[in-house]
Each structure stands twice: as C-alpha cells, then as structure tokens.
PDB file of C-alpha atoms and ligand atoms in Angstrom:
ATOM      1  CA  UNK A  15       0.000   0.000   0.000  1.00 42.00           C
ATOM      2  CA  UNK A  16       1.129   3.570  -0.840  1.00 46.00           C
ATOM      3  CA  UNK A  17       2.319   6.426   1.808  1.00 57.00           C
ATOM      4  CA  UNK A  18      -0.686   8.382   0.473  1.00 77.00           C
ATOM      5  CA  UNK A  19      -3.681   8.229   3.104  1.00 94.00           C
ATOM      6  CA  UNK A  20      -7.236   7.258   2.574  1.00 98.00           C
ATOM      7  CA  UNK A  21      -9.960   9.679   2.032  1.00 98.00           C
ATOM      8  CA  UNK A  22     -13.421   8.479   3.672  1.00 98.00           C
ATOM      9  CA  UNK A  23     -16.485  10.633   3.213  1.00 98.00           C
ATOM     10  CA  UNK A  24     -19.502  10.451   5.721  1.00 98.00           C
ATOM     11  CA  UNK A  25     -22.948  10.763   4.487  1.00 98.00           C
ATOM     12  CA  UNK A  26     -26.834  10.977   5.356  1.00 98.00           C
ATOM     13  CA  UNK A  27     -29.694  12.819   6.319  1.00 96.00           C
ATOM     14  CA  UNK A  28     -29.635  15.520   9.189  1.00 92.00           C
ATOM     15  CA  UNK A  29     -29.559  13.450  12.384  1.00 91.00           C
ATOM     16  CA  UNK A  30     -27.944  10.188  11.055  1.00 94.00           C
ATOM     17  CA  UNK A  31     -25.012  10.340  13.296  1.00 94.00           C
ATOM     18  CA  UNK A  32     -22.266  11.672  11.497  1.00 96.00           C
ATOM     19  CA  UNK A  33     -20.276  14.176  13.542  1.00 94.00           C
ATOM     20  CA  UNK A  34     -20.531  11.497  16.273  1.00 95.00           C
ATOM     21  CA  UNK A  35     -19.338   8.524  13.772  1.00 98.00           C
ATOM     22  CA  UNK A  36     -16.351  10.839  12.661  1.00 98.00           C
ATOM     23  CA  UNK A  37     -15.016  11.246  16.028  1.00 97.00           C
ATOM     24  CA  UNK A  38     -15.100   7.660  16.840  1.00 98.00           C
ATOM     25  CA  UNK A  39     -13.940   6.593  13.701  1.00 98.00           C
ATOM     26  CA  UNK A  40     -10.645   8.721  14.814  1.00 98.00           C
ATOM     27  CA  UNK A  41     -10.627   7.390  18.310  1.00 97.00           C
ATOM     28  CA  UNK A  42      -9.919   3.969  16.039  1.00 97.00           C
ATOM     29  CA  UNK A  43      -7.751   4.783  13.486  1.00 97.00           C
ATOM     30  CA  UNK A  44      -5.461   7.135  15.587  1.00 97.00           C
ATOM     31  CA  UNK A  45      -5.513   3.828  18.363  1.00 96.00           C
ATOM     32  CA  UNK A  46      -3.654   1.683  14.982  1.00 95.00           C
ATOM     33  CA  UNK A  47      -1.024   4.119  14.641  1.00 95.00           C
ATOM     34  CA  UNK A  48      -2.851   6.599  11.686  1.00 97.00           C
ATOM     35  CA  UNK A  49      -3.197  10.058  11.101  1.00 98.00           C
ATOM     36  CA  UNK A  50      -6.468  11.284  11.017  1.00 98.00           C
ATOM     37  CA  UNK A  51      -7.639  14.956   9.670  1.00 98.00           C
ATOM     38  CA  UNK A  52     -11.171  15.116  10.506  1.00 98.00           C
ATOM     39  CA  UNK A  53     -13.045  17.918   8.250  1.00 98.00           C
ATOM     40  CA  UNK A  54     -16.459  18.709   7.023  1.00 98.00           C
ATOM     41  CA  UNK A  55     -18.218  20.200   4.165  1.00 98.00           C
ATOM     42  CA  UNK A  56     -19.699  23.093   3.688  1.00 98.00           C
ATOM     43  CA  UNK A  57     -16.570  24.156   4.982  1.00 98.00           C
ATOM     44  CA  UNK A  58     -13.289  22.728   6.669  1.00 98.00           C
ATOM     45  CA  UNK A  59     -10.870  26.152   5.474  1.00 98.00           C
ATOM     46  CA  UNK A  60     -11.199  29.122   7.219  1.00 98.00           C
ATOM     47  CA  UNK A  61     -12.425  30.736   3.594  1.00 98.00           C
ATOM     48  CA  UNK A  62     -15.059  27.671   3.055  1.00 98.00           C
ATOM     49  CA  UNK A  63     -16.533  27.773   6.851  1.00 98.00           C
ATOM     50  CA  UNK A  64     -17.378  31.072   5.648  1.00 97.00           C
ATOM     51  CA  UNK A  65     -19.024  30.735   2.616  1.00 97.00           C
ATOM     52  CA  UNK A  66     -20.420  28.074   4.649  1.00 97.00           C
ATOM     53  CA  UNK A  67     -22.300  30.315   6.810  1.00 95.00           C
ATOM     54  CA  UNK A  68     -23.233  31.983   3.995  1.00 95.00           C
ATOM     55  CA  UNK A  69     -25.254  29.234   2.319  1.00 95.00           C
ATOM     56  CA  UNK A  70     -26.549  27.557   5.820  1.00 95.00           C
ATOM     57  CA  UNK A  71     -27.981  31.132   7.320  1.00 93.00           C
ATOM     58  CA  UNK A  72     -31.356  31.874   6.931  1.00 90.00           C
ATOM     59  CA  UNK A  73     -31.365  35.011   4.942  1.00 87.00           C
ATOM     60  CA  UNK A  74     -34.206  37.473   3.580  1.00 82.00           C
ATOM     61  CA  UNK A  75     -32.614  36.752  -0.001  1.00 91.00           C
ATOM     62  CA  UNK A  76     -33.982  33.610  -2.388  1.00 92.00           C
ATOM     63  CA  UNK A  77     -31.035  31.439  -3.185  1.00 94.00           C
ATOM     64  CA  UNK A  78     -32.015  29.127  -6.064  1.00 96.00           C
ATOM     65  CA  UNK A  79     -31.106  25.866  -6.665  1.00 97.00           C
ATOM     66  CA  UNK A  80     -28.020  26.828  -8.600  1.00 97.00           C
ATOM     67  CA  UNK A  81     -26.775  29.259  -7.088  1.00 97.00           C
ATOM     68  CA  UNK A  82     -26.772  26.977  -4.179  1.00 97.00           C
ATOM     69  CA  UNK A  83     -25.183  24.299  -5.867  1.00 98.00           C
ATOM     70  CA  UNK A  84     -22.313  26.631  -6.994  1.00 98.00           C
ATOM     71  CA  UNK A  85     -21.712  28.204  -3.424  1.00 98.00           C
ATOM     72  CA  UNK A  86     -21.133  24.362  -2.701  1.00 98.00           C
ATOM     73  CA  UNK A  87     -18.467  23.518  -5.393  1.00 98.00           C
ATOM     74  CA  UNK A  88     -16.910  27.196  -4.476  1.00 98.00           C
ATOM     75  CA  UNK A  89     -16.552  26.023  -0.960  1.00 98.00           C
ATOM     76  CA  UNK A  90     -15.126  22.440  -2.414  1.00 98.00           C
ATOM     77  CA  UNK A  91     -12.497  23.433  -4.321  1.00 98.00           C
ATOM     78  CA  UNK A  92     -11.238  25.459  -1.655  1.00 98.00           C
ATOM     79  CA  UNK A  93     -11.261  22.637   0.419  1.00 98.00           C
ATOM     80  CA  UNK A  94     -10.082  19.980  -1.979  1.00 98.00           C
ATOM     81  CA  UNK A  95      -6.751  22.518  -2.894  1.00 98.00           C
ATOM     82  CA  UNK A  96      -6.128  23.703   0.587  1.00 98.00           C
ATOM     83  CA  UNK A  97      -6.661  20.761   3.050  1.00 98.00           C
ATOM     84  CA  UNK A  98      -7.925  17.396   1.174  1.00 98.00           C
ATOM     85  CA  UNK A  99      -5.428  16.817  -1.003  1.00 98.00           C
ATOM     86  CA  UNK A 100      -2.489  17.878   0.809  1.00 98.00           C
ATOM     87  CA  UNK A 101      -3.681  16.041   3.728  1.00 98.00           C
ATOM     88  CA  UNK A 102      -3.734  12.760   1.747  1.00 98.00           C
ATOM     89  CA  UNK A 103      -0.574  13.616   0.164  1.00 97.00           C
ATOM     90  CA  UNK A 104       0.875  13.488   3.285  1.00 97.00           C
ATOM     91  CA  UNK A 105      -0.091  10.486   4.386  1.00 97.00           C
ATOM     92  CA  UNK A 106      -3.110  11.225   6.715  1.00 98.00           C
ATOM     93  CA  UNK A 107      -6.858   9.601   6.607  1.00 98.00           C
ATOM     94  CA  UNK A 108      -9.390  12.130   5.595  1.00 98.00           C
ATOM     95  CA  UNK A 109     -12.619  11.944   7.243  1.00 98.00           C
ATOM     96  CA  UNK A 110     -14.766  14.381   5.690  1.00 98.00           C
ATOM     97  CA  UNK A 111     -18.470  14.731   6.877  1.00 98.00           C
ATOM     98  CA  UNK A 112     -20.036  15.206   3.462  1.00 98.00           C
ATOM     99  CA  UNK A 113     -18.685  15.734   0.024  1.00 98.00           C
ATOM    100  CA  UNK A 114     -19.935  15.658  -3.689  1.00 98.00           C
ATOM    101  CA  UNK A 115     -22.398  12.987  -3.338  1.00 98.00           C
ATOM    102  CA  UNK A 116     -24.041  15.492  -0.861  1.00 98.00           C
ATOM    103  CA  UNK A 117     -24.648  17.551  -3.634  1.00 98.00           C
ATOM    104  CA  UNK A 118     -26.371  14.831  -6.174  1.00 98.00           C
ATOM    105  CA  UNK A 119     -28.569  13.687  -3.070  1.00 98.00           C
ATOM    106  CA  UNK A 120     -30.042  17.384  -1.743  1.00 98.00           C
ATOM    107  CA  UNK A 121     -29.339  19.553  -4.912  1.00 98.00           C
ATOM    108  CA  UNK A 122     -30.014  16.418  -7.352  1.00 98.00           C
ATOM    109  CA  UNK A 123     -32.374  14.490  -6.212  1.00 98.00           C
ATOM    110  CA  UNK A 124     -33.617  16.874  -3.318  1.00 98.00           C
ATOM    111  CA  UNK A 125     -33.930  20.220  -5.534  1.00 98.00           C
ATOM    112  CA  UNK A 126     -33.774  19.042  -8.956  1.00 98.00           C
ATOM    113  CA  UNK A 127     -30.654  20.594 -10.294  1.00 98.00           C
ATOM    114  CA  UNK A 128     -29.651  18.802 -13.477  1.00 98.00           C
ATOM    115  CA  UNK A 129     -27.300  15.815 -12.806  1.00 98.00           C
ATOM    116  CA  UNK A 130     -25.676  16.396 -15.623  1.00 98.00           C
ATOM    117  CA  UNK A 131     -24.425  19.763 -14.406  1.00 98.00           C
ATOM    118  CA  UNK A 132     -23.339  18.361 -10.984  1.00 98.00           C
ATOM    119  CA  UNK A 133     -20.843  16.088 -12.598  1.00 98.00           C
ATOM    120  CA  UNK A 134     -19.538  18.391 -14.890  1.00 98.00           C
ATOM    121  CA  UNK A 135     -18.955  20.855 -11.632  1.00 98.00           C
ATOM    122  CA  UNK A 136     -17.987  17.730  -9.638  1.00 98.00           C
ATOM    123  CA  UNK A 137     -14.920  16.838 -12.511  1.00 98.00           C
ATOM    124  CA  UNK A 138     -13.710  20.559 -12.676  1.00 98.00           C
ATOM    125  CA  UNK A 139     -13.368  21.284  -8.811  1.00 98.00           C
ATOM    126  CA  UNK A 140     -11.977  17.640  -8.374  1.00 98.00           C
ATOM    127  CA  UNK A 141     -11.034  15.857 -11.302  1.00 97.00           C
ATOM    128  CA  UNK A 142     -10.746  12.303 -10.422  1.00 94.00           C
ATOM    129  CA  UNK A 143     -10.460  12.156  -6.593  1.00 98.00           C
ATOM    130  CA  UNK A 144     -13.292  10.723  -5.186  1.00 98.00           C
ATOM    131  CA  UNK A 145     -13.290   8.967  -1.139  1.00 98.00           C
ATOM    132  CA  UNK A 146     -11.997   5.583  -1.453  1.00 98.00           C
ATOM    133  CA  UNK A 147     -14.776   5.099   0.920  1.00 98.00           C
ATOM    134  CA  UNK A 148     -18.376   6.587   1.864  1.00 98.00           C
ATOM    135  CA  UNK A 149     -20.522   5.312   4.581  1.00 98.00           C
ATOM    136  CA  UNK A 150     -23.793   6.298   3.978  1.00 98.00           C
ATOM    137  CA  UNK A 151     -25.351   6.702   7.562  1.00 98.00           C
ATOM    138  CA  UNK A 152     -29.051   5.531   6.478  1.00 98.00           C
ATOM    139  CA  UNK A 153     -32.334   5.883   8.419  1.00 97.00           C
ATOM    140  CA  UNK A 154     -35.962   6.731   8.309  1.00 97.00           C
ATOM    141  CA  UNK A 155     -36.505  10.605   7.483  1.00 96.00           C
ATOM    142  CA  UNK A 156     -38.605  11.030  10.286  1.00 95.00           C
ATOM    143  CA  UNK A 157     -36.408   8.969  13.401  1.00 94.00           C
ATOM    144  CA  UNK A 158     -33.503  11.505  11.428  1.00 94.00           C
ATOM    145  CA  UNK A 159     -35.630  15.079  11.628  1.00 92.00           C
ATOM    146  CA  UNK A 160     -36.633  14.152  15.441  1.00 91.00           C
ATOM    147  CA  UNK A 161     -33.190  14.078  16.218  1.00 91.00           C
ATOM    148  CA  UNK A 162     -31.951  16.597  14.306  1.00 89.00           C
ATOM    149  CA  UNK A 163     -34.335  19.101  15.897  1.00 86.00           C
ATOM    150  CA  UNK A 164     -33.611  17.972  19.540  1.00 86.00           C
ATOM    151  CA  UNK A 165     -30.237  19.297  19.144  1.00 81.00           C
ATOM    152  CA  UNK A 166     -28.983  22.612  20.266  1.00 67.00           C
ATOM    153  CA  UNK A 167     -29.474  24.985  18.277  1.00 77.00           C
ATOM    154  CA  UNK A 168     -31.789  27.314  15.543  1.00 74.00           C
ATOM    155  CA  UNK A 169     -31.009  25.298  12.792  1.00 81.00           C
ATOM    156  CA  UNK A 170     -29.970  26.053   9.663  1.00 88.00           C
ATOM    157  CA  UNK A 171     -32.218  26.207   5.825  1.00 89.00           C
ATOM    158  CA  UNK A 172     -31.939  22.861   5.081  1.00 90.00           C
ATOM    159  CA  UNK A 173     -33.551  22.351   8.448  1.00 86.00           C
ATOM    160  CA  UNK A 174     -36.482  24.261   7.620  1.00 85.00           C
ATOM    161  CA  UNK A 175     -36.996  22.070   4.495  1.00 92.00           C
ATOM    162  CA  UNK A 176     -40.369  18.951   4.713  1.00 91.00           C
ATOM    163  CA  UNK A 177     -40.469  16.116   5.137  1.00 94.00           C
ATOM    164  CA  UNK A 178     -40.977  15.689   1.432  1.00 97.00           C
ATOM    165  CA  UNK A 179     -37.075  17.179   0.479  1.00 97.00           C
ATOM    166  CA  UNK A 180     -35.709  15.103   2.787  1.00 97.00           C
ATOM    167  CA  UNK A 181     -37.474  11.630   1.116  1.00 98.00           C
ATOM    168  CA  UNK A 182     -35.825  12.907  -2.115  1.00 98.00           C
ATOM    169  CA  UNK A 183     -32.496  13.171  -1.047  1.00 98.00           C
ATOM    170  CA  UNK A 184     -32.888  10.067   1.549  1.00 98.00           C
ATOM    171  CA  UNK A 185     -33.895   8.174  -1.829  1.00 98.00           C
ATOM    172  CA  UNK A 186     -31.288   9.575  -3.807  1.00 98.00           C
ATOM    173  CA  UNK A 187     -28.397   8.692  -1.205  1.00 98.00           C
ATOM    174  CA  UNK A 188     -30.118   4.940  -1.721  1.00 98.00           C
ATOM    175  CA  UNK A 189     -29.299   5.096  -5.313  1.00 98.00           C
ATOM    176  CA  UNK A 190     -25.838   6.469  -5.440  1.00 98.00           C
ATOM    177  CA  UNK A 191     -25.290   3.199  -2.812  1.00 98.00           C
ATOM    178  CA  UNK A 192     -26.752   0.754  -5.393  1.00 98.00           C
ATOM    179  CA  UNK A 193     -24.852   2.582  -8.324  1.00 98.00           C
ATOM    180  CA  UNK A 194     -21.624   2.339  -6.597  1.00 98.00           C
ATOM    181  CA  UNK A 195     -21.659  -0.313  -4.323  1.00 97.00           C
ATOM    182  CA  UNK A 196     -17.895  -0.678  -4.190  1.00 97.00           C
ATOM    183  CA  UNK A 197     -17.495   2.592  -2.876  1.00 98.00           C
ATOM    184  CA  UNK A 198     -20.817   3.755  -1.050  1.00 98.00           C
ATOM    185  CA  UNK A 199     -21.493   1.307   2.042  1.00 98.00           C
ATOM    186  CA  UNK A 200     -25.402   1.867   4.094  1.00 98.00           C
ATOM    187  CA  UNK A 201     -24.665   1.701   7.978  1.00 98.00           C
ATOM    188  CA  UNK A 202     -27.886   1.243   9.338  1.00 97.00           C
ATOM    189  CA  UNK A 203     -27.855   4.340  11.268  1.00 97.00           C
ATOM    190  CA  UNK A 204     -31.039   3.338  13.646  1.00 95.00           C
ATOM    191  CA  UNK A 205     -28.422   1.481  15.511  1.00 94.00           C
ATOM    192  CA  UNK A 206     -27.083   2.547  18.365  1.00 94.00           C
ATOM    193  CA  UNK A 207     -24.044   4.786  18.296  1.00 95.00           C
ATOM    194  CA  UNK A 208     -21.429   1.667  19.445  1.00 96.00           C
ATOM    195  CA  UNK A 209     -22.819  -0.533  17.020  1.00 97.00           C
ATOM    196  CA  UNK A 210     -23.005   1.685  13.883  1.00 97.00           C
ATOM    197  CA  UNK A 211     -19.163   2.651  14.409  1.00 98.00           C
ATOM    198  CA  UNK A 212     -18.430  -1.312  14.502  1.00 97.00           C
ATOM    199  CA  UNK A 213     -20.007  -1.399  11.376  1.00 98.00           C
ATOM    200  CA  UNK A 214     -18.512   1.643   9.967  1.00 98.00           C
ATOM    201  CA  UNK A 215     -14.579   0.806  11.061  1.00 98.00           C
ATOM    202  CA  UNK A 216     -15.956  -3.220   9.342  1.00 98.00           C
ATOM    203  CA  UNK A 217     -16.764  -1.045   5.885  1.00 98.00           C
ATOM    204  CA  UNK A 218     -12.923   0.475   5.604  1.00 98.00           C
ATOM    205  CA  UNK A 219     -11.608  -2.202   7.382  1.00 96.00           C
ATOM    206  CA  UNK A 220      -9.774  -3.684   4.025  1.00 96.00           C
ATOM    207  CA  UNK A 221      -8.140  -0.014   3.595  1.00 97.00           C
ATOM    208  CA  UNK A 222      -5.812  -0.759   6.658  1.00 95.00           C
ATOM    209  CA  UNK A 223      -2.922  -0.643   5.880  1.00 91.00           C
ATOM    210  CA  UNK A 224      -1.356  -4.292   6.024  1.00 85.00           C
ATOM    211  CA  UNK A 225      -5.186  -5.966   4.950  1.00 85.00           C
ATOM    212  CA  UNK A 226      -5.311  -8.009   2.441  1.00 68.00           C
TER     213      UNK A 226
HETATM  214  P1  TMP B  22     -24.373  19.234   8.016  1.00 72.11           P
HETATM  215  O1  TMP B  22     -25.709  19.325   8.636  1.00 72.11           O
HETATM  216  O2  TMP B  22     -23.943  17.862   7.707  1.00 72.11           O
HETATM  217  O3  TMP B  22     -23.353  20.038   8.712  1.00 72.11           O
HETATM  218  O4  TMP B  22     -24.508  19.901   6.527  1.00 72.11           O
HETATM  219  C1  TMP B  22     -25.039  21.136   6.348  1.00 72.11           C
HETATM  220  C2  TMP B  22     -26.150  21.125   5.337  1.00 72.11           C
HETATM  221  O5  TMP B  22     -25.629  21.358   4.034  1.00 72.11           O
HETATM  222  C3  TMP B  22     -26.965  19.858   5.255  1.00 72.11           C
HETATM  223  O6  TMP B  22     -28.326  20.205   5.381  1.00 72.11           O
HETATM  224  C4  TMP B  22     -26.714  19.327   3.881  1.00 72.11           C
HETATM  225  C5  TMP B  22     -26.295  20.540   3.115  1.00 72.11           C
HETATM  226  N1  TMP B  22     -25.399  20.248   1.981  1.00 72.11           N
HETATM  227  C6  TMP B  22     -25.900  20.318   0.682  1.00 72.11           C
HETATM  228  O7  TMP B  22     -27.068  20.598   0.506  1.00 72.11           O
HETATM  229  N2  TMP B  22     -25.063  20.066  -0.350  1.00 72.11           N
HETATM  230  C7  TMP B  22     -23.738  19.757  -0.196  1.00 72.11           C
HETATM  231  O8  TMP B  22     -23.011  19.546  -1.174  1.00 72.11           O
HETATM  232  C8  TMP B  22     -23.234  19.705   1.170  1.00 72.11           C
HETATM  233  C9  TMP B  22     -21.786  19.372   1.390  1.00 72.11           C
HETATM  234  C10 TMP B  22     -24.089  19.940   2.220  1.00 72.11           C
END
C-alpha cells in the first residue's frame, strides 16, 4: 500500500449520526497508529466555513437551486486545494463529513438541479479524486428530523426544508449506494451509536494498511 492516506467521506440525512461517527472513527484509526484529519463540508478552510455560513444562514434573499449548488463547489475546491489533497498527500486519513455525493442527493435528487451539471462541476473542482470510501449513515426521514431538531441549536435552511425534500435526497443517497456499491457502504444508522461505528470501522476495514 502507498504512503498516500485514505480519504473516507460520511454521508446521510440531518440526524444520522455523522459528527458522532467521525469522532469515533478517529478514536480507532489514531488507536492503529494513523493520522487522522477530521473535516467537514460546507466548509473545513477558514475561507469555506465562511461561505459556509453563507449558504446555511437563513437570509431574507432567495437562493435558487443553482446558485446553491455553486456556493457548494466554491466552498469544495477550496477545500479539496487547501486541506484534502495535501492532507492525503501526506499520508493522513481524511474523514470528511459530506462531500460531492451530498450535492447529487439534496441539490439532485432533493432540488432538482440537473445531474448532468453536478458532474460536470464535480470533474472541474476535483477531477478524479473521489473517497476511497463513503458510509452512507441511512435511516428513516422522520427517526432523522426528530433528532436533528432535539439538538442545540436554531437550525440552519436545510432544516427548515419537509419532510418531502428530505425523502428525495434520503432516496437519492439509496441510489448512489446501489450505483456504486464498491465505494458507497449503508450503515444502518437506527443502531445505536457503538454498534453503527463497529459497522462503519468493518466497511474500511480492508483499507488498513497491512489488509489483504
Ligand atoms: P451538516 O448538517 O452535515 O453540517 O450539513 C449542512 C447542510 O448542508 C446539510 O443540510 C446538507 C447541506 N449540503 C448540501 O445541501 N449540499 C452539499 O453539497 C453539502 C456538502 C451539504
């Protein structure tokens, strides 16, 4: 295996479990000797937390579907230049809550934007890196939303979104899993929070270094 690290993308619906999954994930790989670089999109660069904001806030200002989708793959390509790829260049494991297939699940499927247009964006902001790996944290919309709003918190727009959006994007996530089964794993994420990272650290377990 290569001295390049391992780029692992977390994804789901709001309240799936993914900031929690990320930190234990670390807590496993860091105990077998690895460097970790936990991150998250929107965001992970000072300049992308900040367009971040900009896209999450509630604002008095209509954002369309576009324009949304384009604040996204502004905040990516920061990300990908200034953190991803030299992170996995030098050697660490990149857990990154979210990435592109975030954006074919709630601006694809959820909003409609043309999936044509997503890849296009998708190859010019990161040609061909894509995660070696992306759990996709999976449970019913509503058991998600329930927790999501017990958190701390106002929310953000997404959160405002029904019931309906989020059955889109739930359903979309389910097809980029059966498109690209080698890559996108389903965690059951109605688990409970020990089991679903057993099952997680199982679904990169062969990206170890040393596994067959
Ligand atoms: P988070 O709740 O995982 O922090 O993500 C913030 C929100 O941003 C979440 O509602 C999903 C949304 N999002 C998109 O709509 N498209 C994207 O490409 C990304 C990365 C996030």
């Amino acid at each position: 295996m290569s001295a390049a690290g391992r780029f692992i993308s977390l994804e789901g619906i709001e309240g799936a479990g993914k900031s929690s999954l990320a930190r234990a994930l670390e807590v496993m790989l860091v105990a077998r000797g690895l460097t970790v670089k936990l991150t998250r999109e929107p965001g992970g660069t000072p300049l992308a937390e900040r367009l971040r904001a900009l896209v999450l806030e509630r604002g008095a200002e209509r954002i369309s579907a576009e324009a949304e989708t384009l604040l996204m793959f502004a905040a990516r390509a920061v990300h990908v230049e200034n953190l991803i790829r030299p992170a996995l260049s030098g050697g660490a494991w990149v857990i990154c809550d979210r990435f592109t297939d975030a954006t074919r699940a709630y601006q694809g499927a959820g909003r409609g934007v043309d999936a044509e247009l997503i890849e296009r964006l998708a190859h010019t902001v990161h040609g061909n890196l894509w995660p070696h790996r992306t759990l996709l944290l999976d449970l019913p919309v509503d058991t998600g939303l329930t927790r999501a709003r017990r958190r701390a918190g106002a929310g953000d727009r997404f959160e405002d979104e029904d019931r309906r959006f989020f059955e889109r994007v739930r359903a979309g996530y389910l097809a980029l899993a059966a498109a690209e089964p080698a890559r996108v794993r389903l965690v059951d994420a109605a688990n409970a929070p020990d089991t679903v990272a057993t099952r997680a650290f199982d679904a990169i377990a062969d990206l170890l270094p040393g596994a067959a």
